PDB file of C-alpha atoms in Angstrom:
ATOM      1  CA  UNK D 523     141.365  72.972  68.288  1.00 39.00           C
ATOM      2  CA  UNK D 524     141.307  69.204  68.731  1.00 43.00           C
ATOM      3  CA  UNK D 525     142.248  67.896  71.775  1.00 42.00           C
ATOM      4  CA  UNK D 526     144.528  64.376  71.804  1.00 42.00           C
ATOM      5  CA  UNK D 527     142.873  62.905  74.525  1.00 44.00           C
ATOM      6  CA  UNK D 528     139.235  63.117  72.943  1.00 42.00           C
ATOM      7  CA  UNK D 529     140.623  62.830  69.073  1.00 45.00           C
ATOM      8  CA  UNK D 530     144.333  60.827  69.030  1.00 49.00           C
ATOM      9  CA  UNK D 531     143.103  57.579  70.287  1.00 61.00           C
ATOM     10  CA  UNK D 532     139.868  56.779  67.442  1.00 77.00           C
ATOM     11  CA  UNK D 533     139.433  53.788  65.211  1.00 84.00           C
ATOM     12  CA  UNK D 534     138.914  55.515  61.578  1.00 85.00           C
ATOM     13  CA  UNK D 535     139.253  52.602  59.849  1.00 90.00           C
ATOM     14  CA  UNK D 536     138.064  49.514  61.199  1.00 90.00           C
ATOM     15  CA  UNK D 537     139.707  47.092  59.084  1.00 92.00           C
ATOM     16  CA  UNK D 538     143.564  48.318  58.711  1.00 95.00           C
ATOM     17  CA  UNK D 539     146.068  46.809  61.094  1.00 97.00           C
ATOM     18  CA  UNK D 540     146.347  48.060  64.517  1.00 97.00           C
ATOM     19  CA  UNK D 541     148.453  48.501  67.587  1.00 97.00           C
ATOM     20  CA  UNK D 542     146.253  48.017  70.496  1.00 97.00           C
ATOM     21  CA  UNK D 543     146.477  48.135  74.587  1.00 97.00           C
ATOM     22  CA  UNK D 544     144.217  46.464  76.733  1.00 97.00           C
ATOM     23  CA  UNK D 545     145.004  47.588  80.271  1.00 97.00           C
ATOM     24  CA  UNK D 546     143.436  46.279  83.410  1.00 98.00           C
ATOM     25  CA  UNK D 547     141.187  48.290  85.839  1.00 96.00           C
ATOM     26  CA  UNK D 548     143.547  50.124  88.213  1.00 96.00           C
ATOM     27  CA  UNK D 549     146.751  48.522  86.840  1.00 97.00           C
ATOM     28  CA  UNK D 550     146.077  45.122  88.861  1.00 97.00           C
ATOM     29  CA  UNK D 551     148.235  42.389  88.404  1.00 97.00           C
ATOM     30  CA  UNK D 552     145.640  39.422  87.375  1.00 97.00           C
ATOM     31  CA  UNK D 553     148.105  38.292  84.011  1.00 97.00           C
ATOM     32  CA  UNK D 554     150.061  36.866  86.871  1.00 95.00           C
ATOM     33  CA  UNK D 555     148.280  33.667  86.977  1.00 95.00           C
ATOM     34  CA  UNK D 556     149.004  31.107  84.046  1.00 96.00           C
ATOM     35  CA  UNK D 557     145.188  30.559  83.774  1.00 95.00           C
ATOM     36  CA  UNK D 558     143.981  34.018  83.114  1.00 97.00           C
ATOM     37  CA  UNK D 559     146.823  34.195  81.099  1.00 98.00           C
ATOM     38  CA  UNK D 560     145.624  31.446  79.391  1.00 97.00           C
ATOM     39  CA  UNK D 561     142.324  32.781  78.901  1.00 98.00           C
ATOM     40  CA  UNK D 562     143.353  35.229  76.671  1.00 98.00           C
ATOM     41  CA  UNK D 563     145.210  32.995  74.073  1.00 98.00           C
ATOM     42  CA  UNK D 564     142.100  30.750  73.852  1.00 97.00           C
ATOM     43  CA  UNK D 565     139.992  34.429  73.026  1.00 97.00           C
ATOM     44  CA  UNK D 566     142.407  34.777  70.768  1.00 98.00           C
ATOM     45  CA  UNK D 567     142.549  31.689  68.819  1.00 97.00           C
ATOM     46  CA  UNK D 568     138.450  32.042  68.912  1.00 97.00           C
ATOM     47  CA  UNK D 569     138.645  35.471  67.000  1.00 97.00           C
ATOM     48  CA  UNK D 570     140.954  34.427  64.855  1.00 97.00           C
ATOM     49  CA  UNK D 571     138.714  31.065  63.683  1.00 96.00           C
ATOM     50  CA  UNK D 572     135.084  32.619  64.420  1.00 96.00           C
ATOM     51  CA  UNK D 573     135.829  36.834  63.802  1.00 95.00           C
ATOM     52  CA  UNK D 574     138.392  37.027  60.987  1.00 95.00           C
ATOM     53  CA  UNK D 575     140.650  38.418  63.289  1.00 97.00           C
ATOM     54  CA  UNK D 576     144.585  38.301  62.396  1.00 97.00           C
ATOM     55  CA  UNK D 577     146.858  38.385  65.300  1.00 98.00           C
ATOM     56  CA  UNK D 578     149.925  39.903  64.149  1.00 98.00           C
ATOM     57  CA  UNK D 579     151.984  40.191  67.460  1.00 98.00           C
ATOM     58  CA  UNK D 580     151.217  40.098  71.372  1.00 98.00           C
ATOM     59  CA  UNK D 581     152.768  40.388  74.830  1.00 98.00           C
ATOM     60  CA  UNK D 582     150.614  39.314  77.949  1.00 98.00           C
ATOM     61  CA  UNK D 583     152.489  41.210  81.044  1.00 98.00           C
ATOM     62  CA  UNK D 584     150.760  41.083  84.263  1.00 98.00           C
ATOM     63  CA  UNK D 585     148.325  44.039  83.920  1.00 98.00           C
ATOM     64  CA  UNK D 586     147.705  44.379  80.096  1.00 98.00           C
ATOM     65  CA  UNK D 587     148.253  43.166  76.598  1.00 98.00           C
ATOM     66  CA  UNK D 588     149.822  44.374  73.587  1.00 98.00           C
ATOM     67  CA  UNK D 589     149.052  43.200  70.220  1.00 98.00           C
ATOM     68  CA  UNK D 590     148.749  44.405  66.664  1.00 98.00           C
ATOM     69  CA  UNK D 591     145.723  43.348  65.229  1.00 97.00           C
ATOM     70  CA  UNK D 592     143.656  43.550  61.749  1.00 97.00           C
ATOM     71  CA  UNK D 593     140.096  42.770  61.591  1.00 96.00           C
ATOM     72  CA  UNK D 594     139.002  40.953  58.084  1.00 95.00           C
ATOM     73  CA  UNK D 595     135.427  40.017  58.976  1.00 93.00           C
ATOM     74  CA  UNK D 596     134.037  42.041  61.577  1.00 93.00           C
ATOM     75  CA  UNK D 597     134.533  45.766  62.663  1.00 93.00           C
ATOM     76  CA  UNK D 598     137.783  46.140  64.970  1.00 94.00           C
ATOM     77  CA  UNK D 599     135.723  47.663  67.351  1.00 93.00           C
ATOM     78  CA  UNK D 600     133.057  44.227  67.063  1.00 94.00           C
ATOM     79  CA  UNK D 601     136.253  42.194  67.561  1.00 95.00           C
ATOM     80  CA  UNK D 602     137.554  44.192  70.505  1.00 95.00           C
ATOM     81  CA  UNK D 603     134.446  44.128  72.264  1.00 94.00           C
ATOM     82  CA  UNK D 604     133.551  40.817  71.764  1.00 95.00           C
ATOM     83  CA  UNK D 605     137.455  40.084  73.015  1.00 97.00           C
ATOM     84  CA  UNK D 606     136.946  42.296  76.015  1.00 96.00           C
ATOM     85  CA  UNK D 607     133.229  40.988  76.886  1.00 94.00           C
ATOM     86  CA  UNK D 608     134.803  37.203  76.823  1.00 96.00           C
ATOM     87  CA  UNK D 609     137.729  37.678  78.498  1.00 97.00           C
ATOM     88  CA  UNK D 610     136.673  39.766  81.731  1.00 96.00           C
ATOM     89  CA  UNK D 611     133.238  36.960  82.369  1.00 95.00           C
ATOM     90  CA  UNK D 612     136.180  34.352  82.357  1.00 97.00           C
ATOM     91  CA  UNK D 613     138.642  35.759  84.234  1.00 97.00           C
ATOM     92  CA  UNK D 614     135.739  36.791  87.000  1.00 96.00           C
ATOM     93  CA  UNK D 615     134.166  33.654  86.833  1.00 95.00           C
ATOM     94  CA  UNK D 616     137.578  31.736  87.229  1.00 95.00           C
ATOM     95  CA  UNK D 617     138.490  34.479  89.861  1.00 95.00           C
ATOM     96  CA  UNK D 618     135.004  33.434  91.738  1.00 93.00           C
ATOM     97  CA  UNK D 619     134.888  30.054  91.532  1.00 91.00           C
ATOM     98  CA  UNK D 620     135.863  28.248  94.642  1.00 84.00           C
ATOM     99  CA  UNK D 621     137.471  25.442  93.299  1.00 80.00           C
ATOM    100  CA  UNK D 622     140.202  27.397  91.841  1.00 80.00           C
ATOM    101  CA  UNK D 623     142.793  28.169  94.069  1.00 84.00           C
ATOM    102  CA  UNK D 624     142.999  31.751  94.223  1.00 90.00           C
ATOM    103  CA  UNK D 625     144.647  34.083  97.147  1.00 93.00           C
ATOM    104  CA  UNK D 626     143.206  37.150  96.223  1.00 95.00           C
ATOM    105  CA  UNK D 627     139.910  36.403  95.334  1.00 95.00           C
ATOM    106  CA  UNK D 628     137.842  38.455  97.436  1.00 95.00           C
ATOM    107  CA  UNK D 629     140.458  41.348  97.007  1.00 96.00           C
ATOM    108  CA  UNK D 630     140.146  40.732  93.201  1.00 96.00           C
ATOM    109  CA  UNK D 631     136.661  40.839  93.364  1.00 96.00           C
ATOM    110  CA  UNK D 632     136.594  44.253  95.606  1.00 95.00           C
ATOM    111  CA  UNK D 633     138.039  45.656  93.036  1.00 96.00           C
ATOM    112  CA  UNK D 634     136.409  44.522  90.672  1.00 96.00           C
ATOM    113  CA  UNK D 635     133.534  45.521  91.532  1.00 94.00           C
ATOM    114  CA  UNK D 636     134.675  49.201  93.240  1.00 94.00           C
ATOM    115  CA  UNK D 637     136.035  49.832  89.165  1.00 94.00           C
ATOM    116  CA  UNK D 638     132.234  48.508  88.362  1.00 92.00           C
ATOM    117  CA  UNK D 639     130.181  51.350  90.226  1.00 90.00           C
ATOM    118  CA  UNK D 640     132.340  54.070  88.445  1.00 84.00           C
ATOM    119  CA  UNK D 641     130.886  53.315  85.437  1.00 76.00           C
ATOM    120  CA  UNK D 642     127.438  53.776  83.654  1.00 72.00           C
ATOM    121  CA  UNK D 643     127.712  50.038  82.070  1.00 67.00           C
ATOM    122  CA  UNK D 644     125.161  47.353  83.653  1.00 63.00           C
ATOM    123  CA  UNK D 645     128.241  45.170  84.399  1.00 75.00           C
ATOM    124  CA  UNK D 646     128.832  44.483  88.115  1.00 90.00           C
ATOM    125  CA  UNK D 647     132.734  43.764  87.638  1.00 93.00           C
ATOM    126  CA  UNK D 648     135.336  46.354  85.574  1.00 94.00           C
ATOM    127  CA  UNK D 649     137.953  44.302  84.735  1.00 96.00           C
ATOM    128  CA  UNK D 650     139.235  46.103  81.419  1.00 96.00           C
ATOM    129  CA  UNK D 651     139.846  49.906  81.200  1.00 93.00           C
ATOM    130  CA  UNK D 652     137.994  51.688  78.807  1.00 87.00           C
ATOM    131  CA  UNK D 653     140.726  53.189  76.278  1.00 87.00           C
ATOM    132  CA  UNK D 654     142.704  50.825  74.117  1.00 90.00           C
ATOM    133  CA  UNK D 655     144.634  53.338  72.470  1.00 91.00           C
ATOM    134  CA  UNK D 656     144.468  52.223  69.210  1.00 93.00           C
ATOM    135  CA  UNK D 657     146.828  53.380  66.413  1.00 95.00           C
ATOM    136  CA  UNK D 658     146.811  52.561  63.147  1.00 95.00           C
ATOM    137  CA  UNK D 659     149.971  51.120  61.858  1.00 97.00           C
ATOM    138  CA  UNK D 660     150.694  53.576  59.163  1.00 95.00           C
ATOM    139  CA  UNK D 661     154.171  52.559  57.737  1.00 96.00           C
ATOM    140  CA  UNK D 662     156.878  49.616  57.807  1.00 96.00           C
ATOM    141  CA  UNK D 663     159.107  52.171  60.287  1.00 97.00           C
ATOM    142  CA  UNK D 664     156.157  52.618  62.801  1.00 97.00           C
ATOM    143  CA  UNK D 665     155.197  48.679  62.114  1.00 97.00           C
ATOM    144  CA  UNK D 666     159.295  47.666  63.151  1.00 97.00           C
ATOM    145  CA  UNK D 667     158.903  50.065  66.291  1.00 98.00           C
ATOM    146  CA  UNK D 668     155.272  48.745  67.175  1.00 98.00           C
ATOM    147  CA  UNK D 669     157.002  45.113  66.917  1.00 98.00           C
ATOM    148  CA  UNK D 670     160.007  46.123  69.098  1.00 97.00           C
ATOM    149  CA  UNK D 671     158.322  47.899  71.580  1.00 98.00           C
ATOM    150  CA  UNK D 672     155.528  44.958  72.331  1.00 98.00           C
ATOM    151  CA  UNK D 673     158.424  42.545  72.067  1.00 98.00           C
ATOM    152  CA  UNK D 674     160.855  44.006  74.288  1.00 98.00           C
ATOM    153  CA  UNK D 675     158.241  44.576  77.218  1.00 98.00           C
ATOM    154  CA  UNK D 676     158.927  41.518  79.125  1.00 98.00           C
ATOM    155  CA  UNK D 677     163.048  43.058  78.977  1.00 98.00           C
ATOM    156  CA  UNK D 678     162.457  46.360  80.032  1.00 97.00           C
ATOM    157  CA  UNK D 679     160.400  44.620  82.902  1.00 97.00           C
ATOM    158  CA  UNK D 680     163.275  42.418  83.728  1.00 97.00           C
ATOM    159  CA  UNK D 681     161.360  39.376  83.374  1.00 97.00           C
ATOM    160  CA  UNK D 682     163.680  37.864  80.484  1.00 97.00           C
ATOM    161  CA  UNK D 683     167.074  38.949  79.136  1.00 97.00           C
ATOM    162  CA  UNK D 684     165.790  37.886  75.395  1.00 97.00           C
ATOM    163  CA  UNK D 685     162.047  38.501  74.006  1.00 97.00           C
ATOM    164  CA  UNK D 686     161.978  35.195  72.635  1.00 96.00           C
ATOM    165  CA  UNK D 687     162.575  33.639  75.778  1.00 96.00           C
ATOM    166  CA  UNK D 688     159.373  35.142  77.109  1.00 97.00           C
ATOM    167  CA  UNK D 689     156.497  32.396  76.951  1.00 97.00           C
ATOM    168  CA  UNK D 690     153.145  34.963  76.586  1.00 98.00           C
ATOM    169  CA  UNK D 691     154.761  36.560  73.490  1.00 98.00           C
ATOM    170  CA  UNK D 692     154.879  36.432  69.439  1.00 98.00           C
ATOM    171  CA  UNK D 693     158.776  36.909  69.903  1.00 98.00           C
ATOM    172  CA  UNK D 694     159.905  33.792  69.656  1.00 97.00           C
ATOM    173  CA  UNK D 695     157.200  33.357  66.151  1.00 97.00           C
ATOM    174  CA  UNK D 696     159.334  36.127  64.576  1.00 97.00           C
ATOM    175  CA  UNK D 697     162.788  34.262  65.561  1.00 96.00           C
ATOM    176  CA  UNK D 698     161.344  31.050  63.418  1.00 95.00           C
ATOM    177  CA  UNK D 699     160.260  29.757  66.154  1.00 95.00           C
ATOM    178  CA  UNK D 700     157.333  28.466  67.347  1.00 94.00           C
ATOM    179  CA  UNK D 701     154.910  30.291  69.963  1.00 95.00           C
ATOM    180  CA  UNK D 702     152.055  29.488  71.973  1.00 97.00           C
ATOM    181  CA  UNK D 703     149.994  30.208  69.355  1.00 96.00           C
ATOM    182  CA  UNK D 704     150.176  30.992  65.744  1.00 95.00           C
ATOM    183  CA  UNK D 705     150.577  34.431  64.318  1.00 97.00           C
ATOM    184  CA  UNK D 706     150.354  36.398  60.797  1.00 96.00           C
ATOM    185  CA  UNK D 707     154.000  37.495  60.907  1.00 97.00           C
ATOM    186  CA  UNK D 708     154.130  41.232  59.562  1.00 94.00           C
ATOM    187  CA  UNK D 709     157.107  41.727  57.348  1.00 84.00           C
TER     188      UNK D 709
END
């Protein structure tokens, strides 16, 4: 019998378009800061020129990102590693560095690094969890839900009253709008 927790969650096909979760380590708020924030959109516009990688949609919230992704060039698993790899030496070197101004910066890095020594990987600092519960978007219903659920986040969170009106989102690119950065609007 297979068991969801070791089966659902698999990449089976590496280049069909995903819905994807990155959560932080231990559900820590670091997406509150406009500049790790930031750091993600420039990974993203970087696999998108560089890995082949279409961004379809995407919410930043403070302790993980939603996005629906398909990979054209490289593996989705490449892509998502490569994502993951780039984003977490950023965010810990701009966490680290003493010129930044941040508050929680040896809390951060406690963390960090307690999330580090529970794992087998050579990596000092954890900042990304391990699953990204990937799920292969299978028809235009589950697409429309996939859409509406990563763009109604920020609402259910009560950080907007409209999804458009939240910055670190594809919302307002669906409205006609424009967004912080370009996406491959799914129709």
């Amino acid at each position: 019998m297979k068991n969801m927790f070791t089966e659902g969650f698999r990449i089976r096909d590496q280049f069909a378009t995903h819905f994807l979760t990155f959560t932080v380590e231990g559900w820590i708020d670091i997406f509150s800061r406009q500049r790790y924030r930031d750091i993600i959109l420039e990974s993203f516009k970087f696999c998108i020129a560089k890995k082949g990688l279409r961004l379809h949609a995407y919410v930043i919230m403070s302790n993980h990102v939603h996005v629906i992704w398909t990979a054209t060039e490289k593996s989705l698993s490449d892509v998502m590693r490569d994502f993951k790899t780039f984003t977490s030496k950023e965010i810990l070197r701009s966490i680290a560095d003493k010129g930044e101004v941040e508050s929680r910066r040896e809390w951060l890095l406690y963390m960090f690094e307690f999330f580090g020594k529970r794992t087998n990987a050579n990596d000092k600092y954890k900042l990304w969890s391990g699953n990204n519960h990937p799920e292969i978007i299978h028809s235009f219903d589950f697409m429309k839900t996939k859409l509406d659920y990563i763009h109604n986040n920020p609402v259910r969170a009560a950080l907007v009253q409209n999804p458009s009106d939240y910055l670190y989102s594809s919302a307002s690119n669906y409205e006609g709008k424009r967004g912080l950065i370009e996406v491959d609007l799914l129709h």
